Structure formats: structure tokens, C-alpha cells
Amino acid sequence: MILAFDTYYYTDKAKTVGLQFEYWNDSKESKVFEETLTNLNDYVSGEFYKRELPCILSLLKKIDLNNCEAIIIDGFVVLDDNNRLGLGGYLYHELNCKIPIIGVAKNDFSRIENHKVKIFRGNSKKPLYITTKGIDLKLASEKITNMSGEYRIPELLKKADSIGRK
């Protein structure tokens, strides 16, 4: 199984969505996990993980991870070429470095030259930025490139975002 997570923030709460699917080219999820939390940490520039990581970890408690091939997050796994951790890197360590994490970011604010890959999907001229821990970066980029959907954002990642906004 593969899991894709996204968290949407409201004024006083956050809704985290996890989509489970079985194969990289699936167009439909096999399960949807959702949880809304309050009492969130404030957003601190450069420390986004402190706000979103507790949301993902809380939802992960509801999921059997024994057969998890990888987890996809909306954001960066590493933030620079010195391996300064982003949200995905902290998640990887929280999971005892046992489940590969793939970060798919829509905007490039990082200072990474060597540890990210830009991919283009569909006819988009705007890339997605891929970073990883526990899986080869080139392999992860190919998997995200080949995910279902004809547009920039893979179909299931877009769906996770959409469910979070509802």
C-alpha cells in the first residue's frame, strides 16, 4: 500500500487526510482516513513541521503500516543539500526510518541543488519538486511522474487536497 497525506488549515483547526492506494498508477484510492484536530502549534517560519507533523502522526495511529511501501507528503523531505530536515524528514525519523517518504512540493522555496528533482506532468510548464528519504530520488520521481492523472498534480494527491478543504 501507498499513502498520500495532506493537511488543510482552518482558523482554529486542521483537517488531515490520508489516501491509501495499492499501486502507483491507481486512479482511485482503496481507503480514506480523515481526522480534524484543534489546539495546533502556531506556524513558525522555517519550522512548518512543528505544526503539521503532529497532525500526520495522529492520523497514522489509525492505520496499519505493516505493508506500507511509501508515504507521500505535500512538501519537502529535506530543505537543503546538507540534509536539513523538512516535514517529510522528521516524519521519516518518527517512523524509525522504516517507511520511505516522498515529498511533492508545488513551490520551490528550498535551498537544494543536488537532493531534489524537478518533474513536469501533463502540459504544465510549472514543475513539481521531489525530495525523499529511504527511497532513491530518481525512482521516486519516476513513480510520481507516472501516477494517474493528466495534469500537473497527480489525481490522488489532488483528491487528498480536495477532501481536506471540504
CSV table of C-alpha atoms in Angstrom, one decimal:
chain,number,residue,atom,x,y,z
A,1,MET,CA,0.0,0.0,0.0
A,2,ILE,CA,1.0,3.6,-0.6
A,3,LEU,CA,-0.3,6.5,1.5
A,4,ALA,CA,-0.7,10.2,0.5
A,5,PHE,CA,-1.3,12.9,3.1
A,6,ASP,CA,-2.4,16.4,3.0
A,7,THR,CA,-3.5,18.8,5.8
A,8,TYR,CA,-5.7,21.8,5.3
A,9,TYR,CA,-5.8,24.6,8.0
A,10,TYR,CA,-8.9,26.4,9.1
A,11,THR,CA,-8.9,29.3,11.7
A,12,ASP,CA,-8.7,27.1,14.8
A,13,LYS,CA,-8.3,23.5,13.5
A,14,ALA,CA,-6.6,21.4,10.9
A,15,LYS,CA,-8.1,18.5,8.8
A,16,THR,CA,-5.6,15.8,7.8
A,17,VAL,CA,-6.5,13.4,5.0
A,18,GLY,CA,-4.7,10.2,4.2
A,19,LEU,CA,-5.5,8.3,1.0
A,20,GLN,CA,-4.5,4.7,0.7
A,21,PHE,CA,-3.9,3.1,-2.7
A,22,GLU,CA,-2.3,-0.1,-3.8
A,23,TYR,CA,-0.4,0.7,-7.0
A,24,TRP,CA,1.4,3.8,-8.2
A,25,ASN,CA,-0.8,4.1,-11.2
A,26,ASP,CA,-4.1,3.7,-9.4
A,27,SER,CA,-6.7,6.3,-10.2
A,28,LYS,CA,-8.9,5.5,-7.2
A,29,GLU,CA,-8.0,5.2,-3.5
A,30,SER,CA,-8.8,2.0,-1.6
A,31,LYS,CA,-9.4,3.8,1.7
A,32,VAL,CA,-9.7,7.3,3.0
A,33,PHE,CA,-8.6,8.3,6.5
A,34,GLU,CA,-9.6,11.7,8.0
A,35,GLU,CA,-9.1,13.5,11.3
A,36,THR,CA,-9.6,17.1,12.5
A,37,LEU,CA,-7.5,18.4,15.3
A,38,THR,CA,-7.7,21.6,17.4
A,39,ASN,CA,-5.1,23.1,19.7
A,40,LEU,CA,-2.5,23.3,17.0
A,41,ASN,CA,1.0,24.7,17.3
A,42,ASP,CA,1.4,28.2,15.8
A,43,TYR,CA,3.0,28.4,12.4
A,44,VAL,CA,6.7,29.4,12.7
A,45,SER,CA,8.6,30.3,9.5
A,46,GLY,CA,11.2,27.6,8.8
A,47,GLU,CA,9.6,25.2,11.3
A,48,PHE,CA,6.4,24.2,9.5
A,49,TYR,CA,6.9,20.6,10.5
A,50,LYS,CA,6.1,21.5,14.2
A,51,ARG,CA,2.6,22.4,13.1
A,52,GLU,CA,1.8,19.6,10.6
A,53,LEU,CA,3.8,16.6,11.9
A,54,PRO,CA,1.5,16.1,14.9
A,55,CYS,CA,-1.5,16.0,12.6
A,56,ILE,CA,0.0,13.3,10.4
A,57,LEU,CA,1.3,11.3,13.3
A,58,SER,CA,-2.1,11.3,15.0
A,59,LEU,CA,-3.8,10.1,11.8
A,60,LEU,CA,-1.1,7.4,11.3
A,61,LYS,CA,-2.1,5.8,14.6
A,62,LYS,CA,-5.4,4.7,12.9
A,63,ILE,CA,-3.6,3.0,10.0
A,64,ASP,CA,-1.8,-0.4,9.9
A,65,LEU,CA,1.6,0.4,8.4
A,66,ASN,CA,2.9,-3.2,8.1
A,67,ASN,CA,2.6,-3.3,4.4
A,68,CYS,CA,3.3,0.4,3.6
A,69,GLU,CA,5.6,0.8,0.6
A,70,ALA,CA,5.9,4.6,0.9
A,71,ILE,CA,4.2,7.8,2.2
A,72,ILE,CA,3.8,10.9,0.1
A,73,ILE,CA,3.6,14.2,1.7
A,74,ASP,CA,2.7,17.7,0.4
A,75,GLY,CA,6.0,19.5,1.0
A,76,PHE,CA,9.7,18.9,1.3
A,77,VAL,CA,11.6,16.0,3.0
A,78,VAL,CA,14.9,17.9,3.1
A,79,LEU,CA,15.4,21.6,2.8
A,80,ASP,CA,19.0,21.9,1.7
A,81,ASP,CA,21.9,19.9,0.4
A,82,ASN,CA,23.2,19.4,4.0
A,83,ASN,CA,20.1,17.3,4.7
A,84,ARG,CA,18.4,19.9,6.9
A,85,LEU,CA,15.1,18.1,7.5
A,86,GLY,CA,11.7,19.3,6.3
A,87,LEU,CA,8.4,17.9,7.3
A,88,GLY,CA,9.0,14.6,5.5
A,89,GLY,CA,12.4,14.1,7.0
A,90,TYR,CA,11.0,14.5,10.5
A,91,LEU,CA,8.2,12.1,9.6
A,92,TYR,CA,10.8,9.6,8.3
A,93,HIS,CA,12.7,9.7,11.6
A,94,GLU,CA,9.4,9.4,13.7
A,95,LEU,CA,8.7,6.2,11.8
A,96,ASN,CA,12.2,4.9,12.7
A,97,CYS,CA,13.4,5.3,9.2
A,98,LYS,CA,11.4,2.2,8.1
A,99,ILE,CA,9.0,3.7,5.6
A,100,PRO,CA,10.2,5.7,2.6
A,101,ILE,CA,8.9,9.3,2.4
A,102,ILE,CA,8.4,11.2,-0.8
A,103,GLY,CA,7.9,14.9,-0.7
A,104,VAL,CA,6.0,16.5,-3.5
A,105,ALA,CA,6.2,20.3,-3.3
A,106,LYS,CA,4.4,22.7,-5.7
A,107,ASN,CA,6.7,25.7,-4.9
A,108,ASP,CA,10.5,25.7,-4.6
A,109,PHE,CA,11.5,27.7,-1.6
A,110,SER,CA,14.2,25.4,-0.6
A,111,ARG,CA,18.0,25.8,-1.0
A,112,ILE,CA,18.5,22.4,-2.6
A,113,GLU,CA,20.6,21.9,-5.7
A,114,ASN,CA,21.5,18.2,-5.6
A,115,HIS,CA,18.9,16.4,-3.5
A,116,LYS,CA,15.7,17.3,-5.4
A,117,VAL,CA,14.3,16.5,-8.8
A,118,LYS,CA,12.0,18.8,-10.8
A,119,ILE,CA,9.3,16.9,-12.7
A,120,PHE,CA,6.8,18.1,-15.3
A,121,ARG,CA,3.5,16.4,-15.7
A,122,GLY,CA,0.9,16.9,-18.4
A,123,ASN,CA,1.3,20.1,-20.3
A,124,SER,CA,2.3,22.1,-17.3
A,125,LYS,CA,5.2,24.4,-17.5
A,126,LYS,CA,5.4,24.6,-13.7
A,127,PRO,CA,7.4,21.7,-12.1
A,128,LEU,CA,6.8,19.7,-9.0
A,129,TYR,CA,9.8,19.3,-6.7
A,130,ILE,CA,10.5,15.9,-5.4
A,131,THR,CA,12.6,15.1,-2.3
A,132,THR,CA,13.0,11.8,-0.5
A,133,LYS,CA,14.3,9.8,2.5
A,134,GLY,CA,14.5,6.0,2.3
A,135,ILE,CA,14.0,5.7,-1.4
A,136,ASP,CA,16.1,6.6,-4.4
A,137,LEU,CA,15.3,10.1,-5.6
A,138,LYS,CA,15.2,9.2,-9.3
A,139,LEU,CA,13.0,6.2,-8.7
A,140,ALA,CA,10.6,8.2,-6.5
A,141,SER,CA,10.5,10.9,-9.2
A,142,GLU,CA,9.6,8.4,-11.8
A,143,LYS,CA,6.8,7.0,-9.6
A,144,ILE,CA,5.3,10.4,-9.1
A,145,THR,CA,5.6,11.3,-12.8
A,146,ASN,CA,3.8,8.1,-13.7
A,147,MET,CA,0.9,8.5,-11.2
A,148,SER,CA,-2.6,8.7,-12.6
A,149,GLY,CA,-3.8,12.0,-13.9
A,150,GLU,CA,-3.1,14.1,-17.0
A,151,TYR,CA,-2.4,17.4,-15.2
A,152,ARG,CA,0.5,18.8,-13.1
A,153,ILE,CA,-0.7,17.3,-9.8
A,154,PRO,CA,-1.4,13.6,-9.7
A,155,GLU,CA,-5.0,12.7,-9.4
A,156,LEU,CA,-4.9,11.1,-6.0
A,157,LEU,CA,-2.7,13.9,-4.5
A,158,LYS,CA,-5.2,16.4,-5.8
A,159,LYS,CA,-8.1,14.4,-4.3
A,160,ALA,CA,-6.4,14.4,-0.8
A,161,ASP,CA,-6.2,18.2,-1.0
A,162,SER,CA,-9.8,18.5,-2.1
A,163,ILE,CA,-11.1,16.3,0.7
A,164,GLY,CA,-9.2,18.3,3.2
A,165,ARG,CA,-10.9,21.5,2.0
A,166,LYS,CA,-14.4,20.2,2.5
